[in-house]
Coordinates of C-alpha atoms in Angstrom, one line a residue:
M15 CA 15.7 -15.0 -93.3
I16 CA 15.7 -13.6 -89.7
A17 CA 13.3 -10.8 -89.1
Y18 CA 14.7 -7.8 -87.1
P19 CA 18.3 -9.0 -87.4
G20 CA 19.8 -6.2 -85.2
A21 CA 17.5 -7.2 -82.3
W22 CA 17.9 -10.9 -82.9
L23 CA 21.6 -10.8 -82.8
G24 CA 21.5 -9.1 -79.4
W25 CA 22.9 -5.6 -79.8
F26 CA 23.5 -4.1 -76.3
R27 CA 22.8 -7.4 -74.6
P28 CA 22.6 -6.9 -70.8
R29 CA 26.0 -7.2 -69.2
D30 CA 25.5 -5.8 -65.7
E31 CA 23.1 -5.7 -62.7
L32 CA 21.3 -2.5 -63.8
A33 CA 20.5 -3.8 -67.2
A34 CA 19.2 -7.0 -65.8
A35 CA 17.0 -5.0 -63.4
V36 CA 15.5 -3.0 -66.2
G37 CA 14.6 -6.2 -67.9
D38 CA 12.6 -7.2 -64.8
L39 CA 10.5 -4.0 -65.1
L40 CA 9.3 -4.7 -68.6
L41 CA 5.8 -6.0 -69.3
V42 CA 5.8 -6.1 -73.1
G43 CA 3.3 -7.0 -75.8
F44 CA 3.9 -8.4 -79.3
H45 CA 2.5 -8.8 -82.8
G46 CA 0.8 -11.9 -84.1
S47 CA -1.3 -14.8 -82.8
T48 CA 0.9 -17.8 -83.5
S49 CA 4.3 -19.0 -82.4
A50 CA 5.5 -18.4 -86.0
S51 CA 5.2 -14.7 -85.5
P52 CA 8.6 -13.0 -85.8
S53 CA 7.7 -10.5 -83.1
A54 CA 6.7 -13.3 -80.7
R55 CA 9.8 -15.3 -81.4
L56 CA 12.0 -12.3 -80.9
L57 CA 10.2 -11.5 -77.6
A58 CA 10.6 -15.1 -76.4
R59 CA 14.3 -14.8 -77.2
Q60 CA 14.5 -11.6 -75.2
V61 CA 12.7 -13.3 -72.3
R62 CA 15.2 -16.2 -72.4
R63 CA 18.1 -13.6 -72.3
G64 CA 16.7 -11.8 -69.3
Q65 CA 16.0 -8.7 -71.3
V66 CA 12.2 -8.9 -70.6
G67 CA 10.6 -10.3 -67.5
A68 CA 6.9 -10.2 -68.3
V69 CA 4.7 -10.6 -71.4
F70 CA 1.0 -9.7 -71.9
F71 CA -1.5 -10.8 -74.4
V72 CA -4.1 -8.6 -76.1
S73 CA -7.0 -9.5 -78.4
E74 CA -4.7 -9.4 -81.4
N75 CA -2.6 -12.3 -79.9
I76 CA -5.6 -14.6 -79.5
G77 CA -6.0 -17.2 -82.3
T78 CA -7.1 -20.8 -81.9
T79 CA -6.6 -22.8 -78.8
E80 CA -3.6 -24.5 -80.4
D81 CA -2.2 -21.1 -81.3
V82 CA -2.5 -19.7 -77.8
V83 CA -1.0 -22.8 -76.2
G84 CA 1.9 -22.7 -78.7
L85 CA 2.7 -19.0 -77.9
L86 CA 2.7 -19.8 -74.1
R87 CA 4.9 -22.7 -74.7
L88 CA 7.3 -20.5 -76.7
F89 CA 7.5 -17.9 -73.9
R90 CA 8.0 -20.5 -71.2
A91 CA 10.8 -22.3 -73.0
G92 CA 14.2 -22.3 -71.3
T93 CA 15.0 -21.5 -67.8
A94 CA 13.4 -18.0 -67.6
R95 CA 10.2 -17.7 -65.5
P96 CA 8.3 -14.9 -67.1
L97 CA 5.1 -13.4 -65.8
L98 CA 2.5 -14.1 -68.5
A99 CA -0.5 -11.8 -68.2
I100 CA -3.9 -11.3 -69.8
D101 CA -7.1 -9.3 -69.2
H102 CA -9.6 -11.8 -68.0
E103 CA -12.2 -9.7 -66.1
G104 CA -15.3 -11.1 -67.8
G105 CA -17.9 -9.6 -70.0
V106 CA -16.4 -7.8 -73.0
V107 CA -12.9 -8.0 -71.4
Q108 CA -12.4 -11.7 -71.8
R109 CA -9.9 -12.7 -74.5
L110 CA -10.3 -16.4 -74.1
T111 CA -13.8 -17.7 -74.5
K112 CA -15.9 -20.8 -74.9
A113 CA -14.3 -21.4 -78.3
H114 CA -11.1 -22.0 -76.4
G115 CA -12.8 -24.2 -73.8
F116 CA -13.0 -21.4 -71.2
T117 CA -15.8 -20.8 -68.7
R118 CA -17.8 -17.7 -69.7
V119 CA -17.4 -15.0 -67.0
P120 CA -20.1 -12.4 -66.9
A121 CA -19.2 -8.7 -66.5
A122 CA -18.7 -7.4 -63.0
R123 CA -22.0 -5.6 -62.8
K124 CA -23.9 -8.8 -63.7
V125 CA -21.8 -10.9 -61.3
A126 CA -22.8 -8.6 -58.4
A127 CA -26.4 -8.6 -59.4
K128 CA -26.8 -12.3 -59.8
M129 CA -24.3 -14.0 -57.4
S130 CA -23.2 -13.8 -53.9
P131 CA -19.4 -13.2 -53.2
S132 CA -19.0 -16.8 -52.4
G133 CA -20.6 -17.9 -55.6
A134 CA -18.5 -15.4 -57.5
C135 CA -15.4 -16.8 -55.8
S136 CA -16.3 -20.3 -57.2
L137 CA -16.8 -18.9 -60.7
Y138 CA -13.5 -17.0 -60.6
A139 CA -11.7 -20.1 -59.2
Q140 CA -12.8 -22.1 -62.3
A141 CA -11.8 -19.2 -64.6
G142 CA -8.4 -19.2 -62.8
R143 CA -8.0 -23.0 -63.4
D144 CA -8.7 -22.3 -67.1
L145 CA -6.0 -19.7 -67.3
A146 CA -3.5 -21.7 -65.3
T147 CA -4.0 -24.8 -67.5
F148 CA -3.0 -22.8 -70.5
G149 CA 0.0 -21.3 -68.7
F150 CA -1.0 -17.8 -67.7
N151 CA 0.0 -16.7 -64.2
V152 CA -1.3 -13.1 -64.1
N153 CA -4.8 -11.7 -64.6
L154 CA -5.0 -7.9 -65.1
G155 CA -8.1 -7.5 -62.8
P156 CA -10.2 -7.0 -60.8
V157 CA -11.7 -3.6 -61.5
L158 CA -12.2 -1.6 -58.3
D159 CA -13.7 1.5 -59.9
V160 CA -17.0 2.9 -58.8
D161 CA -19.8 2.1 -61.3
D162 CA -21.2 5.0 -63.4
P163 CA -23.0 3.8 -66.5
T164 CA -22.1 7.0 -68.3
N165 CA -18.4 6.3 -68.0
P166 CA -17.2 5.3 -71.5
A167 CA -14.4 2.9 -70.5
I168 CA -15.8 1.2 -67.4
G169 CA -19.5 1.9 -66.7
F170 CA -20.7 1.6 -70.3
H171 CA -19.4 -2.0 -70.4
G172 CA -20.5 -3.0 -67.0
R173 CA -16.9 -3.6 -65.8
A174 CA -17.5 -2.3 -62.3
Y175 CA -19.3 -4.2 -59.5
G176 CA -21.4 -1.3 -58.2
K177 CA -21.3 2.0 -56.3
D178 CA -21.0 0.8 -52.7
P179 CA -17.3 0.6 -51.7
R180 CA -18.0 -2.4 -49.4
L181 CA -19.8 -4.3 -52.2
I182 CA -17.0 -3.6 -54.6
A183 CA -14.3 -4.7 -52.2
S184 CA -16.2 -7.9 -51.3
Y185 CA -16.5 -9.0 -54.9
A186 CA -12.9 -7.9 -55.6
Q187 CA -11.8 -10.2 -52.7
A188 CA -13.7 -13.0 -54.3
F189 CA -12.0 -12.3 -57.6
V190 CA -8.5 -12.3 -56.0
E191 CA -9.2 -15.4 -53.9
G192 CA -10.7 -17.3 -56.7
F193 CA -8.0 -16.7 -59.2
G194 CA -5.3 -17.0 -56.5
S195 CA -6.6 -20.5 -55.6
A196 CA -5.5 -21.6 -59.1
G197 CA -2.1 -19.9 -58.8
V198 CA -3.0 -16.9 -60.9
M199 CA -2.0 -13.5 -59.4
C200 CA -4.2 -10.4 -59.9
A201 CA -3.7 -6.7 -60.5
A202 CA -6.4 -4.5 -58.9
K203 CA -7.2 -1.5 -61.1
H204 CA -7.5 1.4 -62.0
F205 CA -5.9 3.4 -59.1
P206 CA -7.0 5.9 -57.8
G207 CA -10.4 5.4 -59.4
H208 CA -11.5 5.5 -63.1
G209 CA -15.2 5.0 -62.6
R210 CA -16.5 8.6 -62.7
A211 CA -14.2 9.8 -65.4
V212 CA -16.0 11.4 -68.3
N213 CA -13.6 10.3 -71.0
D214 CA -11.6 7.2 -71.9
S215 CA -7.9 7.0 -71.1
H216 CA -7.3 4.9 -74.1
D217 CA -7.6 8.1 -76.1
E218 CA -6.5 10.8 -73.7
A219 CA -5.6 11.3 -70.0
A220 CA -8.9 11.2 -68.1
D221 CA -9.2 14.2 -65.7
I222 CA -11.1 13.0 -62.6
S223 CA -10.5 16.2 -60.6
A224 CA -14.1 17.4 -60.7
T225 CA -15.7 14.0 -60.1
W226 CA -13.4 12.0 -57.9
T227 CA -14.1 11.6 -54.2
E228 CA -12.4 9.9 -51.3
A229 CA -15.0 7.2 -51.5
E230 CA -13.3 5.9 -54.6
L231 CA -10.3 5.0 -52.5
E232 CA -12.4 2.8 -50.2
P233 CA -12.5 -0.3 -52.3
F234 CA -8.7 -0.2 -52.6
T235 CA -8.2 0.4 -48.9
Q236 CA -10.5 -2.5 -48.0
L237 CA -9.0 -4.9 -50.5
L238 CA -5.4 -4.0 -49.7
S239 CA -6.0 -4.5 -45.9
S240 CA -7.8 -7.8 -46.4
C241 CA -6.4 -11.4 -46.3
H242 CA -6.8 -11.4 -50.1
A243 CA -4.7 -8.4 -51.0
P244 CA -3.7 -8.5 -54.6
A245 CA -0.1 -9.1 -55.7
M246 CA -0.3 -6.0 -57.9
V247 CA -2.2 -2.7 -58.2
M248 CA -2.5 -1.0 -61.6
T249 CA -2.5 2.7 -61.9
G250 CA -4.6 4.5 -64.5
H251 CA -3.9 7.4 -66.8
L252 CA -5.9 9.6 -64.5
R253 CA -5.3 13.3 -63.7
L254 CA -6.2 14.3 -60.2
S255 CA -5.2 17.9 -59.6
Q256 CA -5.9 17.7 -55.9
L257 CA -2.9 15.4 -55.5
S258 CA -0.9 16.0 -58.6
P259 CA -1.3 19.7 -59.5
D260 CA 1.4 19.5 -62.2
G261 CA -1.2 17.6 -64.3
R262 CA 0.7 14.3 -64.5
P263 CA -1.6 11.2 -64.7
A264 CA -1.4 8.7 -61.9
T265 CA 0.9 6.4 -63.8
I266 CA 3.7 8.9 -63.8
S267 CA 2.8 10.9 -60.6
A268 CA 4.9 10.4 -57.5
P269 CA 2.3 12.1 -55.2
I270 CA -0.2 9.5 -56.3
V271 CA 1.9 6.4 -56.5
T272 CA 4.5 7.0 -53.8
G273 CA 2.5 9.5 -51.7
L274 CA -1.0 8.1 -51.8
L275 CA -0.7 4.4 -52.7
R276 CA 2.6 3.6 -50.9
G277 CA 2.5 6.2 -48.1
R278 CA -1.1 6.7 -47.1
L279 CA -2.5 3.3 -48.0
G280 CA 0.7 1.5 -47.0
Y281 CA 0.8 -0.8 -50.1
Q282 CA 4.1 -2.7 -50.4
G283 CA 3.3 -4.9 -53.4
V284 CA 4.1 -4.5 -57.1
V285 CA 2.7 -1.3 -58.8
V286 CA 2.0 -1.9 -62.5
T287 CA 1.2 0.8 -65.0
D288 CA -1.6 0.7 -67.5
D289 CA -0.2 0.6 -71.0
L290 CA 2.3 3.5 -71.6
D291 CA 1.5 3.4 -75.3
M292 CA -2.1 4.4 -74.7
G293 CA -3.2 7.8 -76.2
A294 CA -3.4 9.2 -72.7
L295 CA 0.4 9.4 -72.6
S296 CA 1.6 8.9 -76.2
R297 CA -0.1 12.0 -77.4
S298 CA 1.9 14.2 -75.1
M299 CA 5.2 12.4 -74.6
G300 CA 7.4 9.7 -76.0
R301 CA 8.1 6.2 -74.6
R302 CA 11.3 7.3 -73.1
E303 CA 9.8 10.1 -71.1
A304 CA 6.8 8.0 -70.0
F305 CA 9.0 5.1 -69.0
V306 CA 11.5 7.1 -66.9
Q307 CA 8.7 9.2 -65.2
A308 CA 6.8 6.0 -64.3
I309 CA 9.8 4.5 -62.6
A310 CA 10.6 7.7 -60.8
A311 CA 7.0 8.0 -59.6
G312 CA 7.3 4.6 -57.9
S313 CA 6.0 2.1 -60.4
D314 CA 7.7 -1.4 -60.5
L315 CA 6.3 -3.1 -63.7
L316 CA 5.9 -1.0 -66.8
M317 CA 3.4 -2.1 -69.5
I318 CA 4.3 -1.3 -73.1
K319 CA 2.0 -2.9 -75.7
N320 CA 4.6 -2.2 -78.5
L321 CA 2.1 -2.7 -81.3
F322 CA 1.8 0.8 -82.8
G323 CA 5.3 2.1 -83.5
Y324 CA 6.7 -1.4 -83.0
D325 CA 10.3 -1.4 -81.8
P326 CA 12.1 -4.7 -81.9
L327 CA 14.9 -3.1 -79.9
L328 CA 12.6 -1.9 -77.1
P329 CA 14.4 -3.8 -74.3
Q330 CA 17.8 -2.5 -75.3
R331 CA 16.5 1.0 -75.6
A332 CA 14.9 0.9 -72.2
V333 CA 18.3 0.1 -70.7
G334 CA 19.7 3.2 -72.5
W335 CA 16.8 5.4 -71.3
V336 CA 17.5 4.4 -67.7
R337 CA 21.2 4.8 -67.9
S338 CA 20.9 8.3 -69.4
A339 CA 18.2 9.3 -66.9
I340 CA 20.4 8.3 -64.0
A341 CA 23.3 10.2 -65.5
R342 CA 21.2 13.3 -65.8
G343 CA 19.8 13.0 -62.3
E344 CA 16.2 12.3 -63.5
L345 CA 16.2 8.9 -61.8
K346 CA 18.0 7.2 -59.0
E347 CA 19.6 3.8 -59.5
E348 CA 18.3 2.7 -56.1
R349 CA 14.7 3.3 -57.3
V350 CA 15.3 1.0 -60.3
M351 CA 16.8 -1.7 -58.1
E352 CA 14.0 -1.4 -55.6
A353 CA 11.4 -1.9 -58.3
A354 CA 13.3 -4.9 -59.7
E355 CA 13.5 -6.5 -56.3
R356 CA 9.7 -6.2 -55.8
V357 CA 9.0 -7.9 -59.2
R358 CA 11.6 -10.6 -58.4
A359 CA 10.0 -11.3 -55.0
L360 CA 6.6 -11.7 -56.7
R361 CA 8.1 -14.1 -59.2
E362 CA 9.7 -16.1 -56.4
K363 CA 6.3 -16.5 -54.7
M364 CA 4.8 -17.6 -58.0
F365 CA 7.3 -20.2 -58.8

């Protein structure tokens, strides 16, 4: 018996250039930890059809070594060339561990305390080879946030390298260079700076207006202008009233994505959102609104975990959201096509 028959049979299968472009913007998660998962099998079919261009793994998707390899083989089957992403920062944010034959990577704070940038680069190069051997080609890191031990999402877990922007940038360059040497592209995060937020954006949008300073841009500025600029920058669900007085978090804020990141910092690579299903957005708006606003703001790759409120028809619905938004004047088709071209160019470099 086929699970999710409507989705499996391909209702609203892409038939035109716009629908294909929307598929390239989707970075989607799935249920299960083996290749027998109906959710994984459906997503793999959607990848083969060009309805989804990128897949990301979370802790729920990690089983045994054989399970992970089997899933990656499933997503890579056929002629599609999907981006296959995972969080592999080190410390508590390392899904694949010694049990899978992976090098243990310390948290960023420990790396900066115990290693030189060149030593860190060697460590990250080995970690990159581990990922590449399995079939991953995107690492959702490094963290460029300023370290504050009281921050519940970053500092508490030692995920930041330190307080000095130059130090942060030097280790971030080592991260990007190391993983890049193994063919794994990176996504620097969380723009414009999550480190001094007093709350966790997994639960609610973190308002950084009272704590954020221009110094938190410096690690990004230095990394983006270096010879090891990352292929992607990830925006956070961070409210910054100085730049976005309407209260929209960075992930859906044109002044922050297009104005600050693209305009002032001159970044021309792929902008990827943090998970649009996180409480920071999902408590105040639905997926459709978040998806459309993120594209309109200037984002290129939109992450949707799709675990809570699982929707097997998500790729088809996304096409509908975009079509209706264009018809209503909420979104320009040119913006969608521009985003898709950036993602396609990244994939071409990778493959």
